[in-house]
Short mmCIF file of C-alpha atoms in Angstrom, two decimals:
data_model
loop_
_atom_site.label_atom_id
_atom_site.label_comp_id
_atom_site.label_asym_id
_atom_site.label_seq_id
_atom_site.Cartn_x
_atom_site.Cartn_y
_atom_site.Cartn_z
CA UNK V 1 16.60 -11.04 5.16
CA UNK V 2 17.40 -8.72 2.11
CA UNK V 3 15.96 -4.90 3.00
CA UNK V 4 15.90 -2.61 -0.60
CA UNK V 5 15.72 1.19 0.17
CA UNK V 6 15.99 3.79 -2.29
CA UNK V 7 17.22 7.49 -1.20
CA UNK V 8 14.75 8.84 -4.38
CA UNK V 9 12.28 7.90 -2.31
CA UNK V 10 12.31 10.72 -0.26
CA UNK V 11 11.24 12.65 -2.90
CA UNK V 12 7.88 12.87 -2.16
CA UNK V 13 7.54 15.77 0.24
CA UNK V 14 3.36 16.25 1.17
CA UNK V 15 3.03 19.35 3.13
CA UNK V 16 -0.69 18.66 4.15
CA UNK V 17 -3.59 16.27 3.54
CA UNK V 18 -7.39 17.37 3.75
CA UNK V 19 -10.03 15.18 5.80
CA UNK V 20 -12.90 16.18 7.95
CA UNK V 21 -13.03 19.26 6.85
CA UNK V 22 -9.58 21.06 7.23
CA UNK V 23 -5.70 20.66 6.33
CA UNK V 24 -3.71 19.00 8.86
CA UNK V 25 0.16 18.05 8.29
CA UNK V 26 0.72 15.08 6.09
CA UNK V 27 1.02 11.87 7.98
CA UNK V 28 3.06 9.87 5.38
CA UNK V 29 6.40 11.86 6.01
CA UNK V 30 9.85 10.83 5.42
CA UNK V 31 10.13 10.77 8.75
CA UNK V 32 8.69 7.28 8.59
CA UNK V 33 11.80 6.15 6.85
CA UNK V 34 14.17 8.12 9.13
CA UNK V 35 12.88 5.58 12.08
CA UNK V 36 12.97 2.42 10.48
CA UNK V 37 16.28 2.76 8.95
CA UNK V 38 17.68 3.51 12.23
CA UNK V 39 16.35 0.07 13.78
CA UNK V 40 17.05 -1.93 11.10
CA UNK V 41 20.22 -0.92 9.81
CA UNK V 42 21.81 -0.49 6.43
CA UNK V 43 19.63 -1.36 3.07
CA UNK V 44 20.59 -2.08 -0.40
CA UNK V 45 19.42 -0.42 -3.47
CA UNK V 46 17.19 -1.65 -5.87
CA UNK V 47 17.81 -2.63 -9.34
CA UNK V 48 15.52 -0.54 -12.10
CA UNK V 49 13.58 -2.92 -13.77
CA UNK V 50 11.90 -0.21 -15.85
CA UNK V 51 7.82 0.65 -15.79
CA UNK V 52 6.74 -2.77 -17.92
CA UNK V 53 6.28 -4.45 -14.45
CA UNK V 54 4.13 -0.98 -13.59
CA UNK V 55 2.32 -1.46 -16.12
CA UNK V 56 1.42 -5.07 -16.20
CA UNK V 57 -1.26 -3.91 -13.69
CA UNK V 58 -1.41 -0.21 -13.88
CA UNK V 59 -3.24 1.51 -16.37
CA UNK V 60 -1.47 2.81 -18.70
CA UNK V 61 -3.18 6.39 -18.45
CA UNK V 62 -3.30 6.88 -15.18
CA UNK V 63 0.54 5.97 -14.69
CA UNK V 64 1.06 9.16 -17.15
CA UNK V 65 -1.10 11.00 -15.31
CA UNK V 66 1.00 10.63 -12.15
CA UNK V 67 4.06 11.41 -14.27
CA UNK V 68 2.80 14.70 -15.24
CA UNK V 69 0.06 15.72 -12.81
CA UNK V 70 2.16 17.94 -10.96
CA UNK V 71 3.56 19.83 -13.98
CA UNK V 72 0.08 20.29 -15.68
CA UNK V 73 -0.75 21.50 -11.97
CA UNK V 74 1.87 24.14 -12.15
CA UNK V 75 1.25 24.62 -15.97
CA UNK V 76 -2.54 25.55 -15.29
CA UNK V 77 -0.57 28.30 -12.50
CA UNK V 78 -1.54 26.78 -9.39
CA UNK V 79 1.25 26.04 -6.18
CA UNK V 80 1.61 24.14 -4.34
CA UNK V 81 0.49 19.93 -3.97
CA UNK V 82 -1.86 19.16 -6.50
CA UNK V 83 -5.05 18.23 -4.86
CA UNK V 84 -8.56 16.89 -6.33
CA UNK V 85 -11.81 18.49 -5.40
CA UNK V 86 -14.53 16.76 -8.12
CA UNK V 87 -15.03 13.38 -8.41
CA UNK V 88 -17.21 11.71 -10.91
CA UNK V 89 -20.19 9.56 -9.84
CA UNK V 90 -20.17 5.94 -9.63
CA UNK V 91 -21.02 4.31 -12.79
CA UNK V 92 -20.31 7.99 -14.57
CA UNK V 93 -18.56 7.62 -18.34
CA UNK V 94 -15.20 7.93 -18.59
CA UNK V 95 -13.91 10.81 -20.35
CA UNK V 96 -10.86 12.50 -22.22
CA UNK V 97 -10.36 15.66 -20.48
CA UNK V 98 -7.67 18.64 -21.24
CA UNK V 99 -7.86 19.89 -17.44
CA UNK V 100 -5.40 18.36 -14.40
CA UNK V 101 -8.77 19.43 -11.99
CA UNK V 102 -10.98 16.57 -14.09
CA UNK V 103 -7.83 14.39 -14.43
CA UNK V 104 -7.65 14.67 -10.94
CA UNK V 105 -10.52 13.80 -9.88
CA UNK V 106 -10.86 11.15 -12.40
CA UNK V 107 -7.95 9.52 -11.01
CA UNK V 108 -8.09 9.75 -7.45
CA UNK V 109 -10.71 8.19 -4.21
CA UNK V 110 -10.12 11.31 -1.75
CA UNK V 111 -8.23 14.25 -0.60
CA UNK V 112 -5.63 13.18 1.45
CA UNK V 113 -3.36 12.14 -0.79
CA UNK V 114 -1.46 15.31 -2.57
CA UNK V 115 0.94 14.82 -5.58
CA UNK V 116 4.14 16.93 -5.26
CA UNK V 117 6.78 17.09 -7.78
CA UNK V 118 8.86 14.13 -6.30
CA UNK V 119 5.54 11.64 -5.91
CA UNK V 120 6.16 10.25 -9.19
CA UNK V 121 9.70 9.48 -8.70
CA UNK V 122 9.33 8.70 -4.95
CA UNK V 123 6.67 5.78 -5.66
CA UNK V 124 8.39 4.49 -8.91
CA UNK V 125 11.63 3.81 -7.01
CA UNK V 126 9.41 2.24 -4.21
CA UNK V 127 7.85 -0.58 -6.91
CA UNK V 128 11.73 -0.83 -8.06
CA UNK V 129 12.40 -2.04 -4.39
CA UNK V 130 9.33 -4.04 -4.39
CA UNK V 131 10.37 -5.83 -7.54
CA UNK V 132 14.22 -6.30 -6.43
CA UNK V 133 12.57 -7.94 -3.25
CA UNK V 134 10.21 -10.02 -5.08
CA UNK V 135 14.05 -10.86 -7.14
CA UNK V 136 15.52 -11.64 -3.95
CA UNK V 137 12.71 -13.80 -3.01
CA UNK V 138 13.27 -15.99 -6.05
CA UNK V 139 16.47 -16.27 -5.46
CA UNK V 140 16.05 -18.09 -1.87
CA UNK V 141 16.30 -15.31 0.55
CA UNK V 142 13.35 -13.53 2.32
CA UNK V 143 12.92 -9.73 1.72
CA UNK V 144 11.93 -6.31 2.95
CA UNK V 145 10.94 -3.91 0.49
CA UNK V 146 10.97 -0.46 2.33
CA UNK V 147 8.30 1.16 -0.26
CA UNK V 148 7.62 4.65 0.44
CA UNK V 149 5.28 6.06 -0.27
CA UNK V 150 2.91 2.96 0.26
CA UNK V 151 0.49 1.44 -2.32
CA UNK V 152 -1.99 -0.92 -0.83
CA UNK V 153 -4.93 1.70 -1.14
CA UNK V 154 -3.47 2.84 -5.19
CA UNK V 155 -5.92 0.55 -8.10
CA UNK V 156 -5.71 -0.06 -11.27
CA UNK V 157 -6.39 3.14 -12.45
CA UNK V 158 -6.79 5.03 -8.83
CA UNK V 159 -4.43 6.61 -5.92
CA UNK V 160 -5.79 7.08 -2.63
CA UNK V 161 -4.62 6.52 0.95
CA UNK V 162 -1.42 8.23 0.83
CA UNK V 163 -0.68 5.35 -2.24
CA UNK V 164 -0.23 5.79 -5.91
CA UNK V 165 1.47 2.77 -7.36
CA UNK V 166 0.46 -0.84 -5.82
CA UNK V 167 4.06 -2.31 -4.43
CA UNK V 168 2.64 -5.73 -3.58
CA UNK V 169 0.58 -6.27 -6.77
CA UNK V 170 3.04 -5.09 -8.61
CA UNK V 171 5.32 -7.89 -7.05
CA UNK V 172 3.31 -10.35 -6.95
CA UNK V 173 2.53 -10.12 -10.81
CA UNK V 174 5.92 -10.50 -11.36
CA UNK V 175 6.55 -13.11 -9.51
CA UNK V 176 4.19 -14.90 -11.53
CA UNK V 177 6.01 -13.43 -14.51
CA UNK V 178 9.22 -15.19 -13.40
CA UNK V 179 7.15 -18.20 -13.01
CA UNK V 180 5.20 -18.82 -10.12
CA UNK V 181 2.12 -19.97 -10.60
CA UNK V 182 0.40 -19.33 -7.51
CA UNK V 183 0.80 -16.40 -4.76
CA UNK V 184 -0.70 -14.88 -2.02
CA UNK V 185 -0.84 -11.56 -0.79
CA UNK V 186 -1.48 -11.25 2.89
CA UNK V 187 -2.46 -7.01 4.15
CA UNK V 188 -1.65 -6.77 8.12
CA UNK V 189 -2.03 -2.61 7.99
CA UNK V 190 -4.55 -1.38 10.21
CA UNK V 191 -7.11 -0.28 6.77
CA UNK V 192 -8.30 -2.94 3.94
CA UNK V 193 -6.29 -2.95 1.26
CA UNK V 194 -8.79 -1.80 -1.38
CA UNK V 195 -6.86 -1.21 -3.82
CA UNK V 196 -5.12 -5.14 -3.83
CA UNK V 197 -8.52 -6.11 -3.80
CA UNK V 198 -9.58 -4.43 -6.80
CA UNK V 199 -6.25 -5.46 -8.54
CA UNK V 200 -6.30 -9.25 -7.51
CA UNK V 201 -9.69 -9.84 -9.40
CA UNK V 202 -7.83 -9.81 -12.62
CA UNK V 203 -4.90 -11.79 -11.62
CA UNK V 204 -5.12 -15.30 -12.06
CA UNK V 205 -3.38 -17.74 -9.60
CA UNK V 206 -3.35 -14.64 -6.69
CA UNK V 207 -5.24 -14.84 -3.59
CA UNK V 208 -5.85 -12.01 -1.53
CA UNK V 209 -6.65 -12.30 2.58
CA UNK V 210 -6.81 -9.19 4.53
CA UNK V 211 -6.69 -7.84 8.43
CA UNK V 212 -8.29 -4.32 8.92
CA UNK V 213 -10.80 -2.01 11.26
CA UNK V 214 -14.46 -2.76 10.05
CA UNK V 215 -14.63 -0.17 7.02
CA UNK V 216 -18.52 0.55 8.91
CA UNK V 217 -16.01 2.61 11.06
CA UNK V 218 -12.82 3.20 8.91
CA UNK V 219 -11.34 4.00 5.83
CA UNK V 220 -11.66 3.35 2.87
CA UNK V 221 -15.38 2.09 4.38
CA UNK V 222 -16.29 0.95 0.28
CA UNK V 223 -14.33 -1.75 0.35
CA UNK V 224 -13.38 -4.55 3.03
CA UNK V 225 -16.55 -5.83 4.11
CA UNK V 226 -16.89 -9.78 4.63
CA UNK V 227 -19.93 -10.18 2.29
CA UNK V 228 -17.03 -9.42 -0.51
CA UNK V 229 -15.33 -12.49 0.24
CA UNK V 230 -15.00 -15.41 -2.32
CA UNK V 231 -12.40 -17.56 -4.14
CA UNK V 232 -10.17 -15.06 -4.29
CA UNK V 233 -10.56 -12.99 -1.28
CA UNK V 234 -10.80 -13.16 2.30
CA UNK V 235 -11.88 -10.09 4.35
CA UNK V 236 -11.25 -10.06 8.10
CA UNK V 237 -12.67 -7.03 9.43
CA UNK V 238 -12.01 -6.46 13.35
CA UNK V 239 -13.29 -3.88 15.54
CA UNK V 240 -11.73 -1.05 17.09
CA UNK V 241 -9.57 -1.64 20.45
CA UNK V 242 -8.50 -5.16 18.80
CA UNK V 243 -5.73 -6.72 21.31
CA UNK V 244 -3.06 -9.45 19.73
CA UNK V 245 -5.30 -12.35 21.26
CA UNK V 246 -8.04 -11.82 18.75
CA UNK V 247 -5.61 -10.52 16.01
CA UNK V 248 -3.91 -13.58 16.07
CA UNK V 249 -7.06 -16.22 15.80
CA UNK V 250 -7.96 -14.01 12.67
CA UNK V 251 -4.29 -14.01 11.49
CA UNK V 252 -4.57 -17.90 11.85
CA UNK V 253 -7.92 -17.95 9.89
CA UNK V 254 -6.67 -16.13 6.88
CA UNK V 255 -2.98 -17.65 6.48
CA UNK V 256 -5.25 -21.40 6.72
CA UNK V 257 -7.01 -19.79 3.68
CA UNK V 258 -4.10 -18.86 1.98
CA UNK V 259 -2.88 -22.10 2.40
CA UNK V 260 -5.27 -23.72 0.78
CA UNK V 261 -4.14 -22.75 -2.55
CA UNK V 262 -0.68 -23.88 -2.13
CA UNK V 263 1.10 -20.84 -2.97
CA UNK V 264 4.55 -20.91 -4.35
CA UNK V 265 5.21 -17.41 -2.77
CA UNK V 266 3.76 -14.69 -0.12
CA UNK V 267 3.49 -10.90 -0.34
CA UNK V 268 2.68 -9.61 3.04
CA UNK V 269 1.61 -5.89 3.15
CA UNK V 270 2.70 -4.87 6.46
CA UNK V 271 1.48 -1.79 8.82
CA UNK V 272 2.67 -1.09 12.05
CA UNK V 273 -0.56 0.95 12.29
CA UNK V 274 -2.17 -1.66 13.82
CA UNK V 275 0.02 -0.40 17.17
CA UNK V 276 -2.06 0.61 20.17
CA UNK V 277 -0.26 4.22 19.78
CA UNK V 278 -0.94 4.75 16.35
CA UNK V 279 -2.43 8.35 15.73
CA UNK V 280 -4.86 7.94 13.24
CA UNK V 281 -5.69 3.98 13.86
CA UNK V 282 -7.52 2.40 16.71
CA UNK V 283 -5.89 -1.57 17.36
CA UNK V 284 -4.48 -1.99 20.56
CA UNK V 285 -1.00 -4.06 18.94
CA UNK V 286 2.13 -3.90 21.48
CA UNK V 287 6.28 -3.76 19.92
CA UNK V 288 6.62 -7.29 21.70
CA UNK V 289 3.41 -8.54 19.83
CA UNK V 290 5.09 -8.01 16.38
CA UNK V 291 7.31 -11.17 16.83
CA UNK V 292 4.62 -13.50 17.17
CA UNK V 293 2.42 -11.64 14.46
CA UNK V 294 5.22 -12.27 12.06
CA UNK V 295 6.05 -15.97 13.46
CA UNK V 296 2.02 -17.36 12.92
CA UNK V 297 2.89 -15.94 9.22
CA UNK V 298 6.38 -17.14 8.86
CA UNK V 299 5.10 -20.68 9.80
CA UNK V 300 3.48 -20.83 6.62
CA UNK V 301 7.03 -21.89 5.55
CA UNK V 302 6.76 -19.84 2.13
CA UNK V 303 9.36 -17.78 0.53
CA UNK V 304 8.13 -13.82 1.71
CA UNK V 305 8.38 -10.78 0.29
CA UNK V 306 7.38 -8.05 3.14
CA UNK V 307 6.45 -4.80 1.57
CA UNK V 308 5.30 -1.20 3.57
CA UNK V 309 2.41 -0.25 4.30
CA UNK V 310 1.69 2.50 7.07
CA UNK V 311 2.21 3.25 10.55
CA UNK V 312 2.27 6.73 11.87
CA UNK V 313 3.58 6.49 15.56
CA UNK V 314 6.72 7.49 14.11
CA UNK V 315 8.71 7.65 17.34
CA UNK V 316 7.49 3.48 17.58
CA UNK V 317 7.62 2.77 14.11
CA UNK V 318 11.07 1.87 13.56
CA UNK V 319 11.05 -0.67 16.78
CA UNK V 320 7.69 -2.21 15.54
CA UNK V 321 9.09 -3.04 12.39
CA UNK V 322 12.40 -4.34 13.63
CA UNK V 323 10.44 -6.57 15.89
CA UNK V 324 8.26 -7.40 12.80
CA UNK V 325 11.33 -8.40 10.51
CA UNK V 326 12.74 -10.45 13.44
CA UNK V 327 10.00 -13.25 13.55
CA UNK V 328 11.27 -13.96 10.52
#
């Protein structure tokens, strides 16, 4: 298995995140990286394959905005991370505004999810590892794409969730780019992917199933809920305290749905979140359950592209996904 890593990534530096009511210390930390890199050894760099890929399913505007949020931030004399604090309504016009605070807002689903003056460059060089894996892929050899920050909760037009650019949507658009017709993208992090979701509903050909905590208890709780399911999704919410027994009958349920579409290729979003120490997730996942999580999916027998997601137990994380990449 090919693993793309990109030292820019560590660019992004959040100091703190704000939920429930105060500023804790940012759990997305380049700390993440140090542990997996030391379990899984040496990585290769990605190619640049330039923002048209980015923007084949980003917004145009709100990739700008992410290139120059944090200057405008500065520019309009604040310090700091630039945070939002005003959010429009649902259903509320969309407007032109000369102020980062609207933009902001406008652009964003919550407050934990700061931009610094290395987030742009940090998540750009993550899609660039994405889309070198999804090259890889093509080119007969299963990949890791160690995309930090990650980008399963980031839209069309949206960050949120520690995520500002969508690594596996991005891939998997390209893939179909290069020519296949048909592929899935499979989330295994501990929250829905909302942002996939959104994303996949204007992709033709891509099929979305997903693994997460019932959003009536856990973020993003707007999204993920099995009355959203139809031809092109599959939502698999699980309760809190979930063991690898009942993990694994749902895992089997949604990779027999992806199969049904005879994909040409797989994206798996992967979070080691889903591990019973995980600080701010609740499934009860073991190291020497990862194996077999990753064995029901490689028995689909599809060419893979493995992108990251989260996982926060940082002492674990490296081991979890080592034994991830192994049942490969």
């Amino acid at each position: 298995m090919r693993i793309f890593w990109d030292e820019r990534q560590r660019a992004h530096r959040p100091r703190a995140e704000f939920f429930n009511g105060a500023l804790h210390p940012a759990a997305e930390s380049e700390s993440r990286t140090d542990s997996i890199l030391a379990a899984i050894g040496p990585a290769e760099a990605p190619e640049d394959h330039g923002e048209t890929p980015i923007h084949r399913v980003h917004d145009v505007g709100y990739v700008a905005f992410l290139e120059r949020a944090h200057r405008d931030w500065l520019a309009a004399g604040r310090e700091g991370d630039a945070f939002p604090y005003t959010f429009p309504v649902v259903h509320r016009r969309l407007r032109s505004f000369n102020r980062i605070d609207a933009d902001l807002g406008q652009y964003s689903i919550d407050t934990s999810t700061p931009i610094g003056p290395g987030t742009w460059q940090a998540s750009y060089w993550g899609a660039q590892c994405a889309l070198s894996g999804v090259e890889a892929v093509l080119g007969g050899s299963n990949a890791f794409a160690l995309c930090r920050p990650p980008g399963h909760h980031a839209g069309k037009d949206y960050c949120g969730g520690y995520s500002y650019l969508n690594n596996a949507v991005i891939a998997a658009a390209h893939a179909q780019a290069r020519g296949a017709a048909r592929v899935a993208i499979l989330d295994v992090d501990y929250h829905h992917g909302n942002g996939t979701q959104d994303m996949v509903a204007d992709l033709d050909g891509v099929r979305f199933a997903s693994l997460h905590a019932d959003p009536l208890t856990d973020y993003p709780f707007f999204w993920g809920h099995a009355d959203e399911n139809g031809d092109k999704v599959h939502n698999l919410p699980l309760p809190r305290g979930t063991t690898f027994p009942a993990y694994d009958a749902a895992l089997a349920r949604a990779c027999d749905w992806l199969a049904e579409d005879e994909p040409e290729l797989l994206v798996v979003s992967f979070g080691a979140d889903t591990f019973e120490g995980d600080p701010i997730s609740h499934f009860a996942l073991r190291t020497d359950d990862y194996p077999r999580l990753a064995g029901r999916i490689a028995a689909l027998g599809l060419p893979t592209l493995v992108v990251m997601e989260g996982g926060y137990a940082v002492d674990a994380l490296g081991p979890n996904v080592a034994a991830f990449l192994s049942g490969f």
